Coordinates of C-alpha atoms and ligand atoms in Angstrom, one line a residue:
M996 CA 62.9 51.2 -52.8
C997 CA 63.9 49.0 -49.9
G998 CA 67.0 50.1 -48.0
I999 CA 69.6 48.1 -46.1
V1000 CA 71.9 49.2 -43.4
G1001 CA 74.3 47.0 -41.3
Y1002 CA 76.9 47.7 -38.6
I1003 CA 79.6 45.5 -37.0
G1004 CA 81.9 47.0 -34.4
S1005 CA 82.0 47.7 -30.7
Q1006 CA 79.4 50.4 -30.3
D1007 CA 75.7 49.7 -29.7
S1008 CA 74.3 49.2 -33.2
K1009 CA 70.7 50.2 -32.6
E1010 CA 71.0 53.9 -33.0
I1011 CA 73.4 53.6 -36.0
L1012 CA 70.9 51.3 -37.7
L1013 CA 67.8 53.5 -36.9
K1014 CA 69.6 56.7 -38.0
G1015 CA 70.7 54.9 -41.1
L1016 CA 67.2 53.8 -41.9
E1017 CA 66.0 57.3 -41.4
K1018 CA 68.4 58.5 -44.0
L1019 CA 67.0 55.8 -46.4
E1020 CA 63.4 56.9 -45.8
Y1021 CA 63.5 58.9 -49.0
R1022 CA 63.7 55.7 -51.0
G1023 CA 60.1 54.9 -50.1
Y1024 CA 58.9 52.1 -47.8
D1025 CA 56.0 50.8 -45.9
S1026 CA 57.5 48.9 -43.0
A1027 CA 60.9 48.7 -41.3
G1028 CA 62.9 46.5 -39.0
I1029 CA 66.2 45.9 -37.3
A1030 CA 67.9 42.7 -36.0
V1031 CA 70.6 43.0 -33.4
M1032 CA 73.0 40.3 -32.3
N1033 CA 74.7 39.7 -29.0
E1034 CA 75.6 36.8 -26.7
A1035 CA 71.9 36.2 -26.0
G1036 CA 71.3 35.7 -29.8
V1037 CA 69.4 37.8 -32.3
T1038 CA 66.6 40.1 -31.4
V1039 CA 64.3 41.4 -34.2
F1040 CA 62.2 44.5 -33.9
K1041 CA 59.9 45.4 -36.8
D1042 CA 56.7 47.3 -37.5
I1043 CA 54.6 48.6 -40.4
G1044 CA 54.7 52.4 -41.0
R1045 CA 57.5 54.8 -40.4
I1046 CA 60.9 54.5 -38.6
A1047 CA 59.2 56.6 -35.9
D1048 CA 56.8 53.6 -35.4
L1049 CA 59.8 51.2 -35.4
R1050 CA 61.5 53.3 -32.7
E1051 CA 58.4 52.8 -30.5
V1052 CA 58.9 49.0 -30.5
V1053 CA 62.7 48.8 -30.0
D1054 CA 63.9 47.7 -26.6
Y1055 CA 66.6 50.2 -25.9
D1056 CA 68.0 48.1 -23.0
V1057 CA 69.4 45.5 -25.5
F1058 CA 73.1 46.2 -26.2
A1059 CA 74.4 44.7 -29.4
S1060 CA 77.4 45.7 -31.4
V1061 CA 76.2 43.8 -34.6
G1062 CA 73.0 44.5 -36.4
I1063 CA 71.2 44.8 -39.7
G1064 CA 68.2 47.0 -40.6
H1065 CA 65.8 47.3 -43.5
T1066 CA 63.1 49.5 -45.0
R1067 CA 60.6 47.4 -47.1
W1068 CA 58.6 48.5 -50.1
A1069 CA 56.2 45.7 -50.5
T1070 CA 56.6 43.5 -53.6
H1071 CA 55.7 39.9 -52.5
G1072 CA 53.0 40.1 -49.8
V1073 CA 51.1 43.1 -48.4
P1074 CA 52.9 45.6 -46.1
S1075 CA 52.6 44.0 -42.7
K1076 CA 54.6 43.2 -39.7
R1077 CA 54.8 39.5 -40.7
N1078 CA 56.2 40.4 -44.1
A1079 CA 58.5 43.2 -42.8
H1080 CA 62.2 42.3 -42.7
P1081 CA 64.4 41.0 -41.1
H1082 CA 63.3 37.5 -41.7
Q1083 CA 64.6 34.4 -39.9
C1084 CA 64.9 30.7 -40.7
E1085 CA 62.8 28.3 -38.6
T1086 CA 65.6 27.7 -36.1
E1087 CA 66.2 31.4 -35.8
R1088 CA 69.9 30.8 -36.4
F1089 CA 70.0 32.9 -39.5
T1090 CA 68.5 36.4 -40.0
I1091 CA 68.3 38.2 -43.3
V1092 CA 67.5 41.5 -44.9
H1093 CA 67.1 41.6 -48.6
N1094 CA 66.4 44.2 -51.3
G1095 CA 65.4 43.1 -54.8
V1096 CA 63.1 40.5 -56.3
I1097 CA 63.8 36.7 -56.5
E1098 CA 61.9 35.7 -59.6
N1099 CA 62.1 31.9 -59.0
Y1100 CA 61.3 31.9 -55.3
E1101 CA 58.2 29.8 -55.8
L1102 CA 60.2 27.1 -57.6
L1103 CA 62.9 27.2 -55.0
K1104 CA 60.3 26.9 -52.3
Q1105 CA 58.8 23.8 -53.9
K1106 CA 62.2 22.2 -54.5
Y1107 CA 64.0 22.9 -51.3
L1108 CA 61.5 23.9 -48.6
K1109 CA 58.6 21.4 -48.9
D1110 CA 58.9 20.5 -45.2
V1111 CA 59.3 24.1 -44.0
D1112 CA 56.5 26.2 -42.7
L1113 CA 57.1 29.7 -44.1
V1114 CA 55.8 32.5 -41.9
S1115 CA 55.7 35.3 -44.5
D1116 CA 54.6 35.8 -48.1
T1117 CA 58.0 37.1 -49.1
D1118 CA 60.6 35.9 -51.5
T1119 CA 63.2 36.9 -49.0
E1120 CA 62.3 34.2 -46.4
V1121 CA 63.0 31.5 -49.0
I1122 CA 66.6 32.7 -49.1
V1123 CA 67.2 32.4 -45.4
Q1124 CA 65.4 29.1 -45.1
I1125 CA 67.5 27.6 -47.9
V1126 CA 70.8 28.8 -46.3
N1127 CA 69.6 27.1 -43.1
K1128 CA 68.7 23.9 -45.0
F1129 CA 72.1 23.7 -46.7
V1130 CA 73.9 24.2 -43.3
N1131 CA 71.7 21.5 -41.8
D1132 CA 72.7 19.3 -44.8
G1133 CA 76.4 19.7 -43.8
M1134 CA 77.7 22.8 -45.6
V1135 CA 79.7 25.5 -43.8
V1136 CA 77.9 28.8 -43.7
E1137 CA 79.9 30.6 -46.3
Q1138 CA 79.4 27.7 -48.7
A1139 CA 75.7 27.5 -47.9
F1140 CA 75.4 31.2 -48.5
S1141 CA 77.2 31.1 -51.9
E1142 CA 75.3 28.0 -53.0
T1143 CA 72.0 29.6 -52.2
L1144 CA 73.0 32.7 -54.1
R1145 CA 73.8 30.6 -57.2
L1146 CA 70.2 29.4 -57.1
L1147 CA 68.6 32.9 -57.1
H1148 CA 67.3 34.4 -60.3
G1149 CA 66.6 38.1 -60.1
S1150 CA 68.0 41.0 -58.1
Y1151 CA 69.3 41.1 -54.5
A1152 CA 71.3 43.0 -52.0
I1153 CA 71.6 40.9 -48.9
A1154 CA 72.9 41.1 -45.3
L1155 CA 72.8 37.9 -43.3
L1156 CA 73.5 37.2 -39.6
D1157 CA 74.4 33.9 -38.1
C1158 CA 73.9 33.8 -34.4
E1159 CA 76.5 31.1 -34.0
N1160 CA 79.1 33.4 -35.4
R1161 CA 78.7 36.8 -33.9
D1162 CA 81.7 38.3 -35.5
T1163 CA 80.5 38.3 -39.1
I1164 CA 77.8 39.8 -41.4
Y1165 CA 77.5 38.0 -44.7
V1166 CA 76.8 40.3 -47.6
A1167 CA 76.0 39.8 -51.3
K1168 CA 74.6 41.8 -54.2
N1169 CA 73.3 41.3 -57.7
K1170 CA 71.7 44.1 -59.7
S1171 CA 70.6 45.9 -56.5
P1172 CA 72.8 48.6 -55.0
L1173 CA 74.9 47.9 -52.0
L1174 CA 78.1 49.4 -50.6
V1175 CA 80.4 48.4 -47.8
G1176 CA 81.6 51.3 -45.6
V1177 CA 85.0 51.2 -44.0
G1178 CA 85.6 52.4 -40.4
E1179 CA 88.3 52.2 -37.7
G1180 CA 87.4 49.2 -35.6
F1181 CA 84.0 48.8 -37.3
N1182 CA 82.5 48.3 -40.8
V1183 CA 79.1 49.0 -42.2
V1184 CA 77.0 48.0 -45.2
A1185 CA 74.4 50.2 -46.8
S1186 CA 72.2 50.6 -49.9
D1187 CA 73.4 54.2 -50.1
A1188 CA 76.3 56.0 -48.6
M1189 CA 73.9 58.6 -47.2
A1190 CA 72.7 56.0 -44.6
T1191 CA 76.1 55.7 -42.9
L1192 CA 77.8 59.0 -43.7
Q1193 CA 77.4 59.8 -40.0
V1194 CA 80.1 57.1 -39.2
T1195 CA 82.3 56.9 -42.4
D1196 CA 82.9 58.6 -45.7
Q1197 CA 85.0 55.7 -47.1
Y1198 CA 83.2 53.1 -49.2
I1199 CA 83.9 50.1 -51.3
E1200 CA 81.8 49.4 -54.4
L1201 CA 80.5 45.8 -54.7
M1202 CA 80.1 44.1 -58.1
D1203 CA 77.2 41.8 -59.0
K1204 CA 77.5 38.3 -57.7
E1205 CA 80.1 39.1 -55.1
V1206 CA 80.0 37.9 -51.5
V1207 CA 81.5 39.9 -48.6
I1208 CA 82.6 38.5 -45.3
L1209 CA 82.3 41.5 -43.0
T1210 CA 83.9 41.6 -39.6
K1211 CA 84.6 44.6 -37.5
D1212 CA 88.3 44.7 -38.7
N1213 CA 88.1 43.0 -42.0
I1214 CA 86.4 43.1 -45.3
T1215 CA 86.9 40.1 -47.6
I1216 CA 85.3 40.3 -51.0
K1217 CA 85.0 37.1 -53.0
N1218 CA 83.3 36.1 -56.2
L1219 CA 80.9 33.1 -56.1
D1220 CA 83.8 30.8 -56.9
G1221 CA 85.6 31.9 -53.8
I1222 CA 88.3 34.0 -55.5
V1223 CA 89.2 37.0 -53.4
M1224 CA 88.8 40.4 -55.0
E1225 CA 90.9 43.4 -54.0
R1226 CA 89.3 46.8 -54.2
A1227 CA 90.3 50.1 -52.7
P1228 CA 87.8 52.3 -51.0
F1229 CA 86.7 55.7 -52.4
K1230 CA 85.5 58.8 -50.6
A1231 CA 81.8 59.4 -50.8
M1232 CA 81.5 62.9 -52.2
I1233 CA 78.3 63.8 -50.4
D1234 CA 78.2 66.9 -48.2
A1235 CA 76.4 65.8 -45.0
S1236 CA 74.6 69.2 -45.0
D1237 CA 73.2 68.4 -48.5
I1238 CA 71.1 65.6 -47.0
E1239 CA 69.7 67.6 -44.1
K1240 CA 66.5 69.6 -44.4
G1241 CA 67.9 72.5 -42.4
T1242 CA 65.1 75.0 -41.6
Y1243 CA 62.8 73.7 -44.4
P1244 CA 59.6 71.9 -43.5
H1245 CA 60.1 69.5 -46.4
Y1246 CA 62.9 68.3 -48.7
M1247 CA 60.7 69.0 -51.7
L1248 CA 60.5 72.7 -50.9
K1249 CA 64.3 72.9 -50.3
E1250 CA 65.0 71.2 -53.6
I1251 CA 62.6 73.5 -55.5
D1252 CA 64.5 76.4 -53.9
E1253 CA 67.8 75.0 -54.9
Q1254 CA 67.1 75.0 -58.6
P1255 CA 68.6 78.4 -59.5
A1256 CA 71.8 77.4 -57.7
V1257 CA 71.8 74.0 -59.5
V1258 CA 71.4 75.7 -62.9
R1259 CA 74.3 78.0 -62.1
K1260 CA 76.4 75.1 -60.9
I1261 CA 75.8 73.1 -64.0
V1262 CA 76.9 75.9 -66.2
Q1263 CA 80.1 76.2 -64.1
K1264 CA 80.7 72.5 -64.3
Y1265 CA 80.3 72.3 -68.0
Q1266 CA 82.2 75.4 -68.9
G1267 CA 85.6 74.7 -70.4
D1268 CA 88.7 76.9 -70.1
S1269 CA 87.6 79.0 -73.0
G1270 CA 84.4 79.9 -71.2
K1271 CA 82.4 77.8 -73.8
L1272 CA 80.3 74.9 -72.7
T1273 CA 81.8 71.5 -73.4
F1274 CA 82.2 67.9 -72.2
D1275 CA 84.3 64.9 -72.8
K1276 CA 85.4 64.7 -76.4
K1277 CA 84.8 61.0 -76.5
I1278 CA 81.1 61.6 -75.7
I1279 CA 80.8 64.3 -78.3
N1280 CA 82.3 62.0 -80.9
A1281 CA 80.0 59.1 -79.8
C1282 CA 77.0 61.4 -80.2
L1283 CA 78.1 62.8 -83.6
E1284 CA 78.8 59.3 -84.9
A1285 CA 75.3 58.2 -84.0
E1286 CA 72.8 58.0 -86.8
R1287 CA 70.0 58.3 -84.3
I1288 CA 69.8 58.9 -80.5
F1289 CA 67.5 56.9 -78.4
I1290 CA 66.6 58.5 -75.1
V1291 CA 65.3 55.9 -72.6
A1292 CA 63.9 56.9 -69.2
C1293 CA 61.0 56.6 -66.8
G1294 CA 58.6 59.1 -65.2
T1295 CA 59.9 62.6 -64.7
S1296 CA 63.2 61.7 -66.4
Y1297 CA 61.2 60.6 -69.5
H1298 CA 59.4 63.9 -69.5
A1299 CA 62.8 65.6 -69.5
G1300 CA 63.7 63.4 -72.4
L1301 CA 60.7 64.6 -74.4
V1302 CA 62.0 68.2 -74.1
G1303 CA 65.5 67.0 -74.8
K1304 CA 64.5 65.4 -78.1
H1305 CA 63.5 68.8 -79.4
L1306 CA 66.6 70.6 -78.0
I1307 CA 68.9 68.1 -79.7
E1308 CA 67.0 67.9 -83.0
N1309 CA 66.8 71.7 -83.2
M1310 CA 70.3 72.6 -82.3
A1311 CA 72.3 69.5 -83.3
K1312 CA 70.1 68.2 -86.1
I1313 CA 70.5 64.6 -84.9
P1314 CA 67.3 62.6 -85.0
V1315 CA 66.1 61.5 -81.5
E1316 CA 63.5 59.1 -80.3
V1317 CA 62.3 59.0 -76.7
H1318 CA 61.2 55.7 -75.1
L1319 CA 59.7 54.6 -71.8
A1320 CA 62.2 52.1 -70.4
S1321 CA 59.4 49.9 -69.1
E1322 CA 58.0 49.5 -72.7
F1323 CA 61.1 49.4 -74.7
S1324 CA 61.6 45.6 -74.8
Y1325 CA 58.0 45.0 -76.0
N1326 CA 58.1 47.8 -78.5
M1327 CA 61.7 47.8 -79.6
P1328 CA 62.1 50.4 -82.4
L1329 CA 63.9 49.6 -85.6
L1330 CA 67.5 50.4 -84.8
P1331 CA 69.9 51.9 -87.3
K1332 CA 73.4 50.5 -87.6
K1333 CA 74.9 53.1 -85.2
P1334 CA 72.4 54.2 -82.6
L1335 CA 73.5 55.9 -79.3
F1336 CA 71.4 55.2 -76.2
I1337 CA 71.0 58.0 -73.6
F1338 CA 69.7 56.8 -70.3
I1339 CA 68.3 59.7 -68.2
S1340 CA 68.0 58.7 -64.5
Q1341 CA 68.2 60.8 -61.4
S1342 CA 69.1 57.9 -59.2
G1343 CA 71.0 55.9 -61.8
E1344 CA 69.4 52.8 -60.2
T1345 CA 66.1 52.4 -62.0
A1346 CA 65.6 48.8 -62.8
D1347 CA 63.5 49.4 -66.0
S1348 CA 66.2 51.6 -67.5
R1349 CA 68.9 49.2 -66.4
S1350 CA 67.3 46.3 -68.1
V1351 CA 67.3 48.2 -71.4
L1352 CA 70.9 49.2 -70.9
V1353 CA 71.9 45.6 -70.4
Q1354 CA 69.9 44.6 -73.5
V1355 CA 71.4 47.2 -75.8
K1356 CA 74.9 46.7 -74.5
E1357 CA 74.5 43.0 -75.4
M1358 CA 73.6 44.1 -78.9
G1359 CA 76.9 46.1 -78.9
H1360 CA 75.5 49.6 -78.9
K1361 CA 77.0 52.6 -77.3
T1362 CA 75.4 53.9 -74.1
L1363 CA 75.5 57.2 -72.2
T1364 CA 74.0 57.7 -68.7
M1365 CA 72.8 61.1 -67.6
T1366 CA 72.5 60.8 -63.9
N1367 CA 72.7 62.7 -60.6
V1368 CA 74.5 59.9 -58.8
P1369 CA 78.1 59.3 -59.7
G1370 CA 79.0 55.6 -59.3
S1371 CA 75.4 54.5 -59.6
T1372 CA 74.7 51.3 -61.4
L1373 CA 73.6 52.9 -64.7
S1374 CA 76.6 55.2 -64.6
R1375 CA 79.0 52.3 -64.0
E1376 CA 77.5 50.1 -66.7
A1377 CA 77.2 52.6 -69.5
D1378 CA 80.1 53.6 -71.8
F1379 CA 79.8 57.2 -70.8
T1380 CA 78.3 59.4 -68.0
L1381 CA 77.2 63.0 -67.9
L1382 CA 76.5 64.2 -64.4
L1383 CA 73.5 66.4 -63.4
H1384 CA 75.3 68.1 -60.4
A1385 CA 71.9 68.7 -58.7
G1386 CA 73.1 67.4 -55.3
P1387 CA 71.2 64.7 -53.5
E1388 CA 67.5 64.7 -54.3
I1389 CA 65.7 63.3 -51.3
A1390 CA 62.0 64.1 -51.8
V1391 CA 60.3 61.3 -53.7
A1392 CA 58.9 63.9 -56.2
S1393 CA 61.7 64.9 -58.5
T1394 CA 62.1 68.7 -59.0
K1395 CA 65.7 69.9 -59.2
A1396 CA 66.8 66.7 -61.0
Y1397 CA 64.3 67.4 -63.7
T1398 CA 65.4 71.0 -64.3
A1399 CA 69.1 69.8 -64.1
Q1400 CA 68.3 67.2 -66.8
L1401 CA 66.8 69.9 -69.0
A1402 CA 69.8 72.1 -68.4
V1403 CA 72.3 69.3 -69.2
L1404 CA 70.3 68.3 -72.3
S1405 CA 70.4 71.9 -73.5
I1406 CA 74.1 71.8 -73.1
V1407 CA 74.4 68.6 -75.0
A1408 CA 72.3 70.0 -77.8
E1409 CA 74.3 73.2 -78.0
V1410 CA 77.7 71.5 -77.8
L1411 CA 76.8 69.0 -80.5
G1412 CA 75.4 71.8 -82.7
R1413 CA 78.5 73.9 -82.3
A1414 CA 80.8 70.9 -82.9
Q1415 CA 79.2 70.6 -86.3
G1416 CA 79.8 74.2 -87.1
F1417 CA 76.1 75.3 -86.9
N1418 CA 75.4 78.9 -86.2
L1419 CA 73.0 78.5 -83.3
N1420 CA 72.2 82.1 -82.5
I1421 CA 72.1 81.3 -78.8
D1422 CA 74.6 82.2 -76.0
L1423 CA 73.6 79.3 -73.8
V1424 CA 75.7 80.4 -70.8
H1425 CA 74.0 83.7 -70.8
E1426 CA 70.6 82.3 -71.4
L1427 CA 70.9 79.7 -68.6
S1428 CA 71.9 82.5 -66.3
I1429 CA 68.7 84.3 -67.2
V1430 CA 66.9 81.1 -66.5
A1431 CA 68.5 80.9 -63.1
N1432 CA 67.4 84.4 -62.3
A1433 CA 63.9 83.7 -63.4
M1434 CA 63.8 80.7 -61.2
S1435 CA 64.9 82.8 -58.3
T1436 CA 62.0 85.2 -58.9
L1437 CA 59.6 82.3 -58.9
V1438 CA 60.8 80.6 -55.8
E1439 CA 60.6 84.0 -54.0
D1440 CA 57.0 84.3 -55.1
K1441 CA 55.9 81.1 -53.3
H1442 CA 52.9 82.8 -51.7
T1443 CA 51.3 83.4 -55.1
F1444 CA 51.5 79.7 -56.0
E1445 CA 50.1 78.8 -52.6
E1446 CA 47.2 81.1 -53.3
I1447 CA 46.7 79.4 -56.7
A1448 CA 46.8 76.0 -55.1
T1449 CA 44.1 77.2 -52.6
E1450 CA 42.0 78.8 -55.3
F1451 CA 42.0 76.0 -57.9
L1452 CA 42.7 72.8 -56.0
S1453 CA 41.0 73.0 -52.6
I1454 CA 37.9 71.0 -53.4
T1455 CA 38.6 69.4 -56.7
S1456 CA 39.2 65.7 -57.2
N1457 CA 40.6 66.0 -60.8
C1458 CA 42.4 68.6 -62.8
F1459 CA 44.1 68.9 -66.2
F1460 CA 47.2 70.5 -67.7
I1461 CA 47.3 71.7 -71.2
G1462 CA 50.0 73.1 -73.5
R1463 CA 51.4 72.9 -77.0
A1464 CA 54.9 72.3 -78.1
H1465 CA 57.3 72.3 -75.1
D1466 CA 54.5 73.5 -72.9
Y1467 CA 52.7 70.2 -73.5
Y1468 CA 55.7 68.2 -72.1
V1469 CA 55.9 70.5 -69.1
G1470 CA 52.2 69.9 -68.6
L1471 CA 52.8 66.2 -68.4
E1472 CA 55.4 66.8 -65.7
G1473 CA 53.0 69.2 -63.9
A1474 CA 50.3 66.5 -63.9
L1475 CA 52.7 63.9 -62.6
K1476 CA 53.9 66.1 -59.8
L1477 CA 50.4 67.0 -58.7
K1478 CA 49.0 63.4 -58.8
E1479 CA 52.0 61.8 -57.0
I1480 CA 52.0 64.1 -54.0
S1481 CA 48.5 65.4 -53.6
Y1482 CA 46.6 62.3 -55.0
I1483 CA 44.4 64.6 -57.1
Y1484 CA 43.7 62.9 -60.4
A1485 CA 45.7 64.9 -62.9
E1486 CA 46.5 64.4 -66.6
G1487 CA 48.4 66.4 -69.1
F1488 CA 47.1 66.9 -72.6
A1489 CA 48.3 68.4 -75.8
G1490 CA 46.0 71.4 -76.4
G1491 CA 45.1 70.2 -79.9
E1492 CA 44.1 66.8 -78.6
L1493 CA 41.4 68.0 -76.2
K1494 CA 38.7 67.9 -78.9
H1495 CA 39.7 64.4 -79.8
G1496 CA 38.5 63.0 -76.5
P1497 CA 39.7 64.5 -73.2
I1498 CA 37.3 67.5 -73.4
A1499 CA 34.6 65.0 -72.5
L1500 CA 36.0 65.1 -69.0
V1501 CA 35.5 68.8 -68.6
E1502 CA 32.7 69.8 -66.2
K1503 CA 31.7 73.0 -64.5
G1504 CA 34.6 74.1 -62.3
T1505 CA 37.2 71.6 -63.6
P1506 CA 40.6 73.3 -63.0
I1507 CA 42.7 73.5 -66.1
F1508 CA 46.3 74.7 -65.9
C1509 CA 47.5 76.1 -69.2
L1510 CA 51.1 76.9 -69.9
A1511 CA 51.7 79.5 -72.6
T1512 CA 55.3 80.2 -73.1
Q1513 CA 55.7 79.5 -76.8
E1514 CA 55.0 82.4 -79.2
H1515 CA 54.3 80.2 -82.3
V1516 CA 51.4 78.4 -80.5
N1517 CA 50.2 81.2 -78.3
L1518 CA 47.0 81.9 -80.2
S1519 CA 46.2 78.2 -80.7
I1520 CA 46.5 77.3 -77.0
R1521 CA 44.4 80.4 -76.1
G1522 CA 41.8 78.9 -78.5
N1523 CA 41.9 75.6 -76.6
V1524 CA 41.4 77.5 -73.3
K1525 CA 38.3 79.1 -74.8
E1526 CA 37.0 75.7 -75.8
V1527 CA 37.2 74.4 -72.2
V1528 CA 35.9 77.6 -70.7
A1529 CA 32.9 77.3 -72.9
R1530 CA 32.3 74.0 -71.1
G1531 CA 32.5 75.4 -67.6
A1532 CA 36.2 74.8 -66.9
N1533 CA 38.1 77.0 -64.4
P1534 CA 41.4 77.9 -66.3
C1535 CA 44.6 79.0 -64.7
I1536 CA 46.8 80.4 -67.5
I1537 CA 50.5 80.8 -66.8
S1538 CA 52.1 82.7 -69.6
M1539 CA 55.4 84.4 -70.2
D1540 CA 56.3 88.0 -70.3
G1541 CA 55.7 89.3 -73.8
L1542 CA 53.0 86.7 -74.5
Q1543 CA 50.5 87.6 -71.7
M1544 CA 46.9 88.3 -72.3
E1545 CA 44.1 89.6 -70.2
G1546 CA 43.0 87.2 -67.5
D1547 CA 46.3 85.3 -67.2
R1548 CA 46.8 84.2 -63.6
Y1549 CA 50.6 84.4 -63.6
V1550 CA 53.2 85.8 -66.0
L1551 CA 56.6 84.2 -65.9
P1552 CA 59.8 86.3 -66.4
A1553 CA 60.9 86.0 -70.1
V1554 CA 63.6 83.5 -71.0
H1555 CA 64.7 82.0 -74.3
P1556 CA 61.8 80.0 -75.6
V1557 CA 63.8 76.7 -75.9
L1558 CA 64.6 77.0 -72.2
A1559 CA 61.1 77.9 -71.1
P1560 CA 60.4 74.4 -69.7
L1561 CA 63.0 75.0 -67.0
V1562 CA 61.0 78.0 -65.8
G1563 CA 57.5 76.9 -66.7
V1564 CA 57.7 73.8 -64.5
V1565 CA 58.5 75.7 -61.3
P1566 CA 55.0 77.1 -60.7
F1567 CA 53.6 73.5 -61.2
Q1568 CA 56.1 72.1 -58.7
L1569 CA 55.1 74.8 -56.1
I1570 CA 51.4 74.5 -56.8
S1571 CA 51.7 70.7 -56.3
Y1572 CA 53.7 71.2 -53.2
Y1573 CA 51.0 73.4 -51.6
A1574 CA 48.1 71.3 -52.8
S1575 CA 49.8 68.3 -51.1
L1576 CA 50.5 70.3 -47.9
H1577 CA 46.9 71.6 -47.7
R1578 CA 45.5 68.1 -48.1
G1579 CA 47.6 66.9 -45.2
C1580 CA 49.6 64.5 -47.4
D1581 CA 53.1 63.3 -46.7
V1582 CA 54.8 65.6 -49.2
D1583 CA 58.2 64.0 -49.2
K1584 CA 57.1 60.4 -49.0
P1585 CA 53.9 60.0 -51.0
R1586 CA 52.0 56.8 -50.5
N1587 CA 53.0 53.7 -52.6
L1588 CA 56.0 55.5 -54.2
A1589 CA 59.7 54.9 -53.9
K1590 CA 62.6 57.2 -54.8
S1591 CA 64.8 54.6 -56.2
V1592 CA 62.7 52.1 -58.2
T1593 CA 64.9 49.0 -58.2
V1594 CA 62.3 46.5 -59.3
E1595 CA 61.0 46.2 -62.9
Ligands
LIG2336 C1 58.5 61.5 -60.2 C2 59.7 60.7 -60.1 C3 59.7 59.5 -60.9 C4 61.1 59.2 -61.5 C5 61.2 57.8 -62.1 C6 62.6 57.6 -62.7 O1 58.6 62.7 -59.4 O2 60.6 61.0 -59.5 O3 58.8 59.5 -62.0 O4 61.5 60.2 -62.4 O5 60.9 56.9 -61.2 O6 63.6 57.7 -61.7 P1 65.1 57.9 -62.1 O7 65.2 59.3 -62.7 O8 65.8 57.8 -60.8 O9 65.5 56.9 -63.1

């Protein structure tokens, strides 16, 4: 959600900003803009739509070695050129880009800006106008900036230009991600190192409520009381080729294809010297000391958590509850004396999950983040981190991170079970290698899933996914994948629940995807298929080798039943991909969605 990039140096900033914004496109946005500063002042270019649209309105003759850029995902005010960032104060002296939500902006407007005509509907404009007011009232800029930040309730990552001081970008953050990148004779600021990896791989992490005075040769970090903070840079461990599409038409397809390699890599990363799977002893102990584990997550990560619950309960015999982060505060479960909270988050930045993390940390509970992004907010703030090792996931629709989550959850379950001396009867290293091979077979069989997408989804406006046991949870994920990128209305149901309501939705020709990978429920789910067929549905049964029956549309290679979700989801990812493609949707950047959901 919203992305920020800034550059201060001696080169022309425009292309660095535009390329940076292109790298941030994956986060989701509906308008974009840049502001560049030179002797003539600050020039702002912005437009709704894609960076390609912004490129059309940029005047390439303007040379400016300082600039800030932004992709906006609308929160306050509709997506429009007027609401797009950068925003300026009424004198145009100050120019700002902001990521986050200022909860008290209406109050601030009434208190400080009664006489100012705001030109946008955004909370952001309030910030820049107050800085300007404080400077007009006699404060120096740095003080005005810090005083304004003190007033803000909510989240922000900010870069601010002052056209009367062309050597500086003022930067600040609270709860929204922002990094400073270190160069030779230049410095950058970005929401994500990916944006500026083209110019530097050295970054400095910023903490909440810090202010940075960025010049081309200096980076001064202070807290809001003006105390200077020293912090060494780290090397961003992202391989630039990981964030390129290569020959793929879409990131999503690339990421689906990467899944066998990701599963193999996870096994390798979690294998100890003895060849057995393992991870940090402190984490193992924290899990074993817990009376109950609470998995907290959103969207696809929540769906992974549902499968994870069963893996952990079956193998490690520790009770697990799974909660939607966005509902947790209103529906806080009764907590035992020693709970352990596991936050599953691809991005490690999801505001809903972070808010629960902050809440339970305040209560003194132990926390573990399972994330794909080392150094992300949730990773930094939790007591422990387990990494997913899936490599950057750029497509908005999560694919390889989901299967990576399942693989890591299975490892957690197995390690915890073994640590307690349980005889688990599963060689997980071997079984995960069978999963990786099965995934390879599926991704090589893409044309079949394209045919299925054509056959079942060409003309429909709705469709359902059914399953029992693990297959139900995979169906929920299949439905989410399909709806988010093809805009076909899709829901997942537990097979046994159909007759309690959802079956009323079935009409002649309604496509119903049924996953049948679990032997103990094979006959019952087949019974559910018969029920919907009797009402005219068009079923597409995807079963597993050994469980197939006449009429199944696809038979998955056999894998261990507890790992079947890792394989069962792949057809749904590919079917969703082709459905989206055939409908002419923007596969990697579906409407209204953002990759990194940094607002609650
Ligand atoms: C769907 C999807 C989202 C995310 C959700 C949580 O494809 O990607 O549902 O799973 O927004 O994001 P993370 O895992 O980054 O916390």
